[in-house]
Tab-separated table of C-alpha atoms and ligand atoms in Angstrom:
chain	number	residue	atom	x	y	z
A	118	MET	CA	-108.965	-111.383	39.941
A	119	SER	CA	-106.750	-112.096	36.962
A	120	LYS	CA	-106.220	-109.303	34.420
A	121	LYS	CA	-104.993	-109.328	30.824
A	122	ILE	CA	-103.626	-105.945	29.839
A	123	GLU	CA	-102.006	-104.844	26.583
A	124	SER	CA	-99.343	-102.169	26.283
A	125	ASP	CA	-96.527	-100.878	24.099
A	126	ILE	CA	-94.008	-101.221	26.910
A	127	LEU	CA	-94.252	-103.398	29.984
A	128	ILE	CA	-91.800	-102.265	32.652
A	129	ILE	CA	-90.582	-104.675	35.305
A	130	GLY	CA	-89.546	-102.587	38.318
A	131	ALA	CA	-90.855	-99.241	39.590
A	132	GLY	CA	-87.488	-97.890	40.726
A	133	PRO	CA	-86.278	-94.518	39.405
A	134	VAL	CA	-85.297	-95.963	36.027
A	135	GLY	CA	-88.601	-97.802	35.541
A	136	LEU	CA	-90.493	-94.616	36.421
A	137	PHE	CA	-88.442	-92.430	34.071
A	138	THR	CA	-89.118	-94.947	31.286
A	139	VAL	CA	-92.781	-93.874	31.455
A	140	PHE	CA	-91.711	-90.280	30.780
A	141	GLU	CA	-89.546	-91.086	27.778
A	142	ALA	CA	-92.177	-93.479	26.384
A	143	GLY	CA	-94.885	-90.888	26.997
A	144	LEU	CA	-93.015	-88.305	24.931
A	145	LEU	CA	-93.308	-90.704	21.985
A	146	GLY	CA	-96.959	-91.505	22.736
A	147	LEU	CA	-96.258	-95.049	23.959
A	148	LYS	CA	-98.390	-96.569	26.695
A	149	CYS	CA	-96.736	-98.347	29.631
A	150	GLN	CA	-97.656	-100.784	32.367
A	151	ILE	CA	-95.320	-100.923	35.378
A	152	ILE	CA	-95.095	-103.900	37.706
A	153	ASP	CA	-93.229	-104.107	41.012
A	154	ASN	CA	-93.184	-106.790	43.637
A	155	LEU	CA	-92.938	-104.223	46.441
A	156	ASP	CA	-95.970	-102.451	47.909
A	157	LYS	CA	-94.646	-99.062	46.842
A	158	VAL	CA	-92.783	-97.359	44.018
A	159	GLY	CA	-89.210	-96.097	44.210
A	160	GLY	CA	-87.051	-99.246	44.274
A	161	GLN	CA	-83.837	-98.781	46.260
A	162	CYS	CA	-84.546	-95.066	46.804
A	163	ALA	CA	-87.783	-95.798	48.641
A	164	GLU	CA	-86.780	-99.027	50.308
A	165	LEU	CA	-83.159	-98.500	51.295
A	166	TYR	CA	-82.424	-94.790	51.728
A	167	PRO	CA	-85.505	-92.525	51.489
A	168	ASP	CA	-84.067	-89.846	53.808
A	169	LYS	CA	-80.557	-89.730	52.375
A	170	PRO	CA	-79.733	-86.821	50.073
A	171	ILE	CA	-78.702	-87.526	46.476
A	172	PHE	CA	-76.280	-84.990	44.981
A	173	ASP	CA	-75.722	-86.271	41.446
A	174	ILE	CA	-79.036	-85.853	39.685
A	175	PRO	CA	-78.188	-83.366	36.901
A	176	GLY	CA	-79.552	-79.896	37.633
A	177	VAL	CA	-80.740	-80.870	41.116
A	178	PRO	CA	-78.016	-79.943	43.634
A	179	SER	CA	-79.598	-81.958	46.461
A	180	GLN	CA	-82.751	-84.002	46.877
A	181	THR	CA	-83.579	-86.816	49.309
A	182	ALA	CA	-84.233	-90.156	47.657
A	183	GLU	CA	-87.888	-89.866	48.654
A	184	GLU	CA	-88.143	-86.391	47.104
A	185	HIS	CA	-86.507	-87.758	43.971
A	186	ILE	CA	-89.181	-90.439	43.616
A	187	GLU	CA	-91.949	-87.900	44.311
A	188	ALA	CA	-90.498	-85.663	41.587
A	189	LEU	CA	-90.407	-88.557	39.111
A	190	LEU	CA	-94.031	-89.416	39.907
A	191	GLU	CA	-94.964	-85.775	39.305
A	192	GLN	CA	-92.992	-85.777	36.040
A	193	ILE	CA	-94.830	-88.822	34.654
A	194	LYS	CA	-98.307	-87.675	35.736
A	195	PRO	CA	-99.296	-86.411	32.265
A	196	PHE	CA	-98.625	-89.778	30.673
A	197	ASP	CA	-100.611	-92.907	30.114
A	198	TYR	CA	-99.515	-95.688	32.466
A	199	ASP	CA	-100.859	-98.110	35.061
A	200	LEU	CA	-99.043	-99.318	38.112
A	201	HIS	CA	-99.330	-102.855	39.487
A	202	LEU	CA	-97.712	-103.239	42.907
A	203	ASN	CA	-97.360	-106.420	44.995
A	204	ASN	CA	-96.858	-108.400	41.781
A	205	ARG	CA	-93.610	-110.164	41.004
A	206	VAL	CA	-93.039	-110.918	37.342
A	207	ASP	CA	-92.413	-114.632	37.253
A	208	GLU	CA	-92.672	-115.612	33.585
A	209	ILE	CA	-92.109	-114.117	30.145
A	210	HIS	CA	-93.319	-116.042	27.088
A	211	GLN	CA	-93.012	-115.338	23.422
A	212	ILE	CA	-96.471	-115.112	21.850
A	213	ASP	CA	-96.916	-117.425	18.960
A	214	SER	CA	-98.320	-115.123	16.287
A	215	LYS	CA	-98.111	-114.404	12.575
A	216	GLU	CA	-97.607	-110.670	13.186
A	217	GLU	CA	-94.420	-109.101	11.893
A	218	ILE	CA	-93.445	-107.942	15.358
A	219	GLN	CA	-92.843	-110.433	18.142
A	220	LYS	CA	-94.947	-109.725	21.260
A	221	TRP	CA	-94.597	-110.950	24.836
A	222	LYS	CA	-96.853	-112.429	27.459
A	223	VAL	CA	-95.851	-111.707	31.046
A	224	ILE	CA	-97.322	-113.515	34.056
A	225	THR	CA	-97.028	-112.293	37.649
A	226	SER	CA	-97.095	-113.984	41.037
A	227	GLU	CA	-100.748	-112.899	41.333
A	228	GLN	CA	-101.497	-114.665	38.044
A	229	ASN	CA	-102.111	-111.360	36.249
A	230	GLU	CA	-101.334	-111.534	32.533
A	231	PHE	CA	-99.917	-108.782	30.367
A	232	ILE	CA	-99.335	-108.616	26.631
A	233	ALA	CA	-96.646	-106.189	25.469
A	234	THR	CA	-94.769	-105.315	22.313
A	235	ASN	CA	-91.671	-104.519	24.356
A	236	VAL	CA	-90.526	-105.618	27.796
A	237	PHE	CA	-88.226	-103.329	29.792
A	238	ILE	CA	-86.456	-105.039	32.677
A	239	ALA	CA	-85.691	-102.242	35.173
A	240	ALA	CA	-85.326	-104.672	38.036
A	241	GLY	CA	-82.312	-103.142	39.831
A	242	GLY	CA	-80.501	-105.908	41.642
A	243	GLY	CA	-83.522	-108.191	41.334
A	244	SER	CA	-86.512	-108.520	43.615
A	245	PHE	CA	-86.174	-107.468	47.242
A	246	GLU	CA	-86.651	-110.174	49.846
A	247	PRO	CA	-86.250	-109.975	53.641
A	248	ARG	CA	-82.928	-110.897	55.232
A	249	PHE	CA	-81.318	-110.333	58.630
A	250	GLY	CA	-80.565	-106.732	59.602
A	251	GLY	CA	-77.283	-105.147	60.609
A	252	GLY	CA	-77.391	-102.726	57.691
A	253	ASP	CA	-77.588	-98.973	57.415
A	254	SER	CA	-81.168	-98.657	58.674
A	255	ALA	CA	-80.526	-100.449	61.984
A	256	LEU	CA	-77.430	-98.325	62.628
A	257	ASP	CA	-79.028	-95.052	61.482
A	258	TRP	CA	-82.103	-95.525	63.659
A	259	SER	CA	-80.074	-96.530	66.723
A	260	VAL	CA	-77.842	-93.460	66.424
A	261	GLU	CA	-80.750	-91.063	65.720
A	262	LEU	CA	-82.977	-92.426	68.496
A	263	SER	CA	-80.227	-92.501	71.126
A	264	ASP	CA	-80.815	-88.746	71.529
A	265	LEU	CA	-84.573	-89.085	71.988
A	266	ALA	CA	-85.301	-92.400	73.704
A	267	ASN	CA	-84.836	-92.997	77.452
A	268	SER	CA	-82.927	-96.138	76.597
A	269	ILE	CA	-82.191	-97.962	73.394
A	270	THR	CA	-80.990	-101.510	72.773
A	271	LEU	CA	-79.645	-102.728	69.437
A	272	VAL	CA	-79.977	-106.492	68.975
A	273	HIS	CA	-78.051	-108.222	66.187
A	274	ARG	CA	-77.137	-111.834	65.522
A	275	ARG	CA	-73.404	-111.111	65.119
A	276	ASP	CA	-70.944	-108.445	66.182
A	277	ALA	CA	-70.287	-107.265	62.635
A	278	PHE	CA	-72.366	-104.791	60.645
A	279	ARG	CA	-72.823	-104.208	56.946
A	280	GLY	CA	-73.817	-100.546	57.267
A	281	ALA	CA	-71.644	-97.468	56.655
A	282	GLN	CA	-68.394	-97.611	58.656
A	283	ASN	CA	-68.892	-94.072	59.896
A	284	THR	CA	-72.342	-94.857	61.343
A	285	GLU	CA	-71.057	-98.048	62.922
A	286	SER	CA	-68.275	-96.020	64.636
A	287	GLN	CA	-70.885	-93.511	65.883
A	288	MET	CA	-73.002	-96.374	67.221
A	289	ARG	CA	-70.012	-97.955	68.990
A	290	GLU	CA	-69.086	-94.587	70.583
A	291	LEU	CA	-72.656	-94.319	71.884
A	292	VAL	CA	-72.313	-97.842	73.318
A	293	GLU	CA	-69.103	-96.730	75.095
A	294	THR	CA	-70.852	-93.701	76.595
A	295	GLY	CA	-73.810	-95.847	77.714
A	296	ASN	CA	-76.346	-94.220	75.331
A	297	ILE	CA	-76.962	-97.472	73.452
A	298	GLU	CA	-76.917	-101.012	74.781
A	299	LEU	CA	-75.572	-103.410	72.166
A	300	LYS	CA	-76.653	-107.052	72.347
A	301	THR	CA	-74.676	-109.346	70.048
A	302	PRO	CA	-74.789	-112.177	69.079
A	303	TYR	CA	-78.510	-112.344	69.847
A	304	VAL	CA	-81.721	-113.065	67.985
A	305	ILE	CA	-85.254	-112.255	69.064
A	306	GLU	CA	-86.907	-115.364	70.420
A	307	GLU	CA	-90.327	-114.105	71.480
A	308	LEU	CA	-92.370	-110.940	71.720
A	309	LEU	CA	-93.724	-110.302	75.243
A	310	GLY	CA	-96.973	-108.565	76.225
A	311	THR	CA	-100.674	-109.157	75.774
A	312	ASP	CA	-102.488	-106.104	74.383
A	313	GLN	CA	-99.270	-104.278	73.674
A	314	ILE	CA	-95.568	-104.955	73.603
A	315	SER	CA	-93.919	-104.984	77.037
A	316	GLY	CA	-90.635	-106.594	76.048
A	317	VAL	CA	-88.869	-109.334	74.137
A	318	SER	CA	-86.975	-112.444	75.013
A	319	ILE	CA	-83.676	-112.757	73.187
A	320	LYS	CA	-81.467	-115.776	72.680
A	321	ASN	CA	-77.691	-115.736	72.638
A	322	PHE	CA	-76.671	-117.219	69.303
A	323	GLU	CA	-73.639	-118.988	70.785
A	324	THR	CA	-74.544	-119.986	74.385
A	325	LYS	CA	-78.274	-120.434	73.555
A	326	GLU	CA	-79.089	-118.657	76.846
A	327	ILE	CA	-82.335	-116.714	76.875
A	328	GLU	CA	-82.904	-113.378	78.606
A	329	SER	CA	-85.724	-110.849	78.723
A	330	LEU	CA	-85.590	-107.170	77.869
A	331	ASP	CA	-88.305	-104.635	78.760
A	332	CYS	CA	-89.230	-102.218	75.999
A	333	ASP	CA	-92.063	-99.957	74.822
A	334	GLU	CA	-91.368	-100.120	71.102
A	335	ILE	CA	-89.600	-102.494	68.712
A	336	LEU	CA	-88.262	-101.545	65.299
A	337	PHE	CA	-87.620	-104.497	63.007
A	338	LEU	CA	-84.890	-103.543	60.556
A	339	PHE	CA	-84.074	-106.886	59.042
A	340	GLY	CA	-83.158	-105.325	55.737
A	341	LEU	CA	-83.798	-106.653	52.278
A	342	ASN	CA	-81.897	-108.991	50.067
A	343	LYS	CA	-81.834	-108.446	46.322
A	344	LYS	CA	-82.403	-111.699	44.471
A	345	LEU	CA	-82.347	-112.188	40.730
A	346	GLY	CA	-85.123	-114.709	41.294
A	347	PRO	CA	-87.233	-115.539	38.255
A	348	LEU	CA	-85.032	-113.422	35.928
A	349	GLU	CA	-82.512	-116.212	35.937
A	350	ASN	CA	-84.906	-118.488	34.065
A	351	TRP	CA	-85.733	-116.217	31.144
A	352	ASN	CA	-82.905	-117.471	28.891
A	353	LEU	CA	-81.308	-114.045	28.711
A	354	LYS	CA	-77.551	-113.753	28.377
A	355	LEU	CA	-76.215	-112.927	31.843
A	356	ASN	CA	-72.893	-111.704	33.131
A	357	GLY	CA	-72.858	-112.878	36.743
A	358	LYS	CA	-76.021	-111.455	38.292
A	359	LYS	CA	-76.590	-108.836	35.595
A	360	ILE	CA	-78.207	-108.940	32.178
A	361	SER	CA	-75.865	-108.278	29.248
A	362	VAL	CA	-77.032	-105.544	26.855
A	363	ASP	CA	-75.682	-103.658	23.858
A	364	THR	CA	-74.935	-99.956	24.298
A	365	GLU	CA	-76.867	-98.755	21.282
A	366	LYS	CA	-80.356	-99.679	22.388
A	367	TYR	CA	-79.799	-101.508	25.698
A	368	GLN	CA	-81.435	-104.582	24.281
A	369	THR	CA	-80.786	-107.976	25.869
A	370	SER	CA	-79.843	-111.088	23.923
A	371	ILE	CA	-83.544	-111.376	22.994
A	372	GLU	CA	-85.135	-108.900	20.581
A	373	GLY	CA	-87.833	-106.761	22.163
A	374	ILE	CA	-86.581	-107.333	25.701
A	375	TYR	CA	-84.477	-104.458	27.047
A	376	ALA	CA	-82.632	-104.157	30.367
A	377	VAL	CA	-82.059	-100.707	31.864
A	378	GLY	CA	-80.685	-99.365	35.148
A	379	ASP	CA	-78.768	-101.352	37.758
A	380	ILE	CA	-79.852	-104.729	36.362
A	381	ASN	CA	-77.877	-104.422	33.130
A	382	ASP	CA	-74.241	-104.912	32.294
A	383	TYR	CA	-71.957	-103.586	29.556
A	384	PRO	CA	-68.345	-102.396	29.462
A	385	GLY	CA	-67.970	-99.380	31.738
A	386	LYS	CA	-71.368	-99.788	33.419
A	387	LEU	CA	-71.949	-97.653	36.546
A	388	ASP	CA	-74.845	-98.335	38.906
A	389	LEU	CA	-76.032	-94.729	38.975
A	390	ILE	CA	-79.494	-93.303	38.450
A	391	LEU	CA	-78.378	-90.902	35.719
A	392	CYS	CA	-76.808	-93.769	33.727
A	393	GLY	CA	-80.122	-95.649	33.910
A	394	PHE	CA	-81.950	-92.559	32.631
A	395	HIS	CA	-79.663	-92.375	29.598
A	396	GLU	CA	-80.011	-96.100	28.905
A	397	THR	CA	-83.791	-96.111	28.997
A	398	THR	CA	-84.021	-92.980	26.813
A	399	LEU	CA	-82.198	-94.795	24.021
A	400	ALA	CA	-84.015	-98.092	24.586
A	401	VAL	CA	-87.399	-96.367	24.258
A	402	GLN	CA	-86.401	-95.108	20.786
A	403	ASP	CA	-85.909	-98.687	19.665
A	404	ALA	CA	-89.118	-99.814	21.355
A	405	TYR	CA	-90.955	-97.186	19.259
A	406	ARG	CA	-89.437	-98.646	16.078
A	407	ARG	CA	-90.788	-102.060	17.066
A	408	CYS	CA	-94.266	-100.603	17.690
A	409	PHE	CA	-94.301	-98.682	14.398
A	410	PRO	CA	-92.006	-100.508	11.969
A	411	GLY	CA	-90.671	-98.325	9.175
A	412	GLU	CA	-91.724	-95.048	10.843
A	413	ARG	CA	-89.199	-92.388	11.776
A	414	VAL	CA	-88.890	-91.931	15.547
A	415	PRO	CA	-90.262	-88.427	16.224
A	416	PHE	CA	-87.350	-86.645	17.878
A	417	GLY	CA	-88.103	-83.343	19.567
A	418	TYR	CA	-86.968	-81.175	22.464
A	419	THR	CA	-89.366	-80.904	25.400
A	420	THR	CA	-88.946	-77.113	25.119
A	421	SER	CA	-90.791	-77.245	21.811
A	422	ASN	CA	-93.139	-80.192	22.445
A	423	THR	CA	-96.513	-78.437	22.291
A	424	LYS	CA	-98.442	-81.667	23.034
A	425	LEU	CA	-96.527	-81.981	26.314
A	426	HIS	CA	-97.060	-78.294	27.133
A	427	LYS	CA	-100.787	-78.780	26.600
A	428	LYS	CA	-100.887	-81.807	28.902
A	429	LEU	CA	-98.976	-79.837	31.528
A	430	GLY	CA	-101.177	-76.808	31.050
A	431	VAL	CA	-98.197	-74.533	30.406
A	432	LYS	CA	-97.673	-71.956	27.691
A	433	VAL	CA	-94.187	-71.738	26.228
A	434	ASP	CA	-93.484	-68.848	23.836
B	244	FAD	C1	-77.574	-96.381	50.160
B	244	FAD	C2	-77.587	-96.076	48.677
B	244	FAD	C3	-77.264	-94.804	48.232
B	244	FAD	C4	-77.252	-94.512	46.854
B	244	FAD	N1	-76.934	-93.266	46.444
B	244	FAD	C5	-76.969	-92.954	45.115
B	244	FAD	C6	-76.639	-91.658	44.658
B	244	FAD	O1	-76.279	-90.774	45.441
B	244	FAD	N2	-76.699	-91.421	43.309
B	244	FAD	C7	-77.073	-92.386	42.399
B	244	FAD	O2	-77.140	-92.100	41.199
B	244	FAD	N3	-77.364	-93.642	42.821
B	244	FAD	C8	-77.319	-93.939	44.152
B	244	FAD	N4	-77.604	-95.219	44.554
B	244	FAD	C9	-77.907	-96.241	43.531
B	244	FAD	C10	-79.332	-96.039	42.997
B	244	FAD	O3	-80.283	-96.118	44.042
B	244	FAD	C11	-79.585	-97.108	41.946
B	244	FAD	O4	-78.681	-96.895	40.875
B	244	FAD	C12	-81.022	-96.991	41.427
B	244	FAD	O5	-81.970	-97.218	42.445
B	244	FAD	C13	-81.246	-98.012	40.303
B	244	FAD	O6	-82.539	-97.836	39.858
B	244	FAD	P1	-83.329	-99.005	39.104
B	244	FAD	O7	-84.645	-98.397	38.755
B	244	FAD	O8	-82.439	-99.563	38.055
B	244	FAD	O9	-83.494	-100.176	40.177
B	244	FAD	P2	-84.052	-100.249	41.667
B	244	FAD	O10	-84.092	-98.916	42.325
B	244	FAD	O11	-83.246	-101.318	42.330
B	244	FAD	O12	-85.556	-100.749	41.479
B	244	FAD	C14	-85.808	-102.006	40.938
B	244	FAD	C15	-87.218	-102.437	41.299
B	244	FAD	O13	-87.524	-103.628	40.544
B	244	FAD	C16	-88.306	-104.484	41.354
B	244	FAD	N5	-88.215	-105.855	40.825
B	244	FAD	C17	-87.113	-106.624	40.676
B	244	FAD	N6	-87.414	-107.831	40.133
B	244	FAD	C18	-88.755	-107.813	39.944
B	244	FAD	C19	-89.679	-108.764	39.436
B	244	FAD	N7	-89.317	-109.971	38.991
B	244	FAD	N8	-91.001	-108.419	39.404
B	244	FAD	C20	-91.414	-107.195	39.839
B	244	FAD	N9	-90.567	-106.266	40.328
B	244	FAD	C21	-89.265	-106.561	40.389
B	244	FAD	C22	-87.668	-104.328	42.742
B	244	FAD	O14	-88.590	-104.688	43.757
B	244	FAD	C23	-87.372	-102.806	42.765
B	244	FAD	O15	-88.445	-102.063	43.319
B	244	FAD	C24	-77.597	-95.531	45.917
B	244	FAD	C25	-77.940	-96.816	46.361
B	244	FAD	C26	-77.932	-97.095	47.723
B	244	FAD	C27	-78.296	-98.475	48.194
């Protein structure tokens, strides 16, 4: 069913930077809606490297990417936001209105409609779409499982991998010692079995010959491709595949549309989570000014924010 939801800030992308935007907006009393085309939150952290430890989140010596996302979800719990997964934002339209402040209408792939005073594009490298394996996950799983499984076969359409060099070397050593069978250049042709999987037939990419492999389990690790997709059609100034922003408020070439996190570009940009956190903190200040023109942005430390303490149920002396 189609929805029409109003908010102060509409966030495109529920990666770490999109999630942290809810926190910064919440501190200023702004309400957010977050939309992501994946079926879960966490962006790259959840989709690409949930079990890998991150060492450069300030004040957190080590945390897996999954733990990082869980911590962000915990941090934004006190605030007012709704999450809309499995929705890709396809269109952004300026609303024709006589109001002083320009608002936006956003339409998703599920035909849900949102009205927002500010749009925050926290879309990382764009929307994730399936592609063909050979990345870190396929290598990681093969190496990890070679210790546990009776036999393990890694099938890939070419004899080159895009994953970490170190893991590829580990995998190739395990092939040498007979712990992993490597089948390249092959693609899966057919799944075999009736009630449950008993094997697969695979086709040699070059000779086109087909052979069968017995197996009890199959892991599909095709990987994901990041595509700018609909973002390209929103008339925003781009630099290659990134959205150009200023470094004062991380606003795009269009007023009221901000780009934060990996998706943006400015001189010296680094694709790091902590940089995205800084960017969105400043962008939210400007979004507040657009919601309440002429009002001073209420700056305050969280240590002395009694409203926040109340929401969290903590007493700070
Ligand atoms: C293997 C690996 C290890 C890394 N290690 C570190 C590290 O140690 N430290 C560090 O700081 N950074 C690390 N990074 C980088 C870090 O993950 C990124 O900087 C961070 O995820 C960027 O966050 P984001 O919120 O900007 O975007 P993302 O995490 O990319 O999330 C963007 C979200 O937007 C969604 N989206 C895109 N377009 C649309 C649309 N049109 N509609 C709806 N949703 C959309 C996507 O589906 C995605 O979920 C690592 C990255 C990788 C791949």
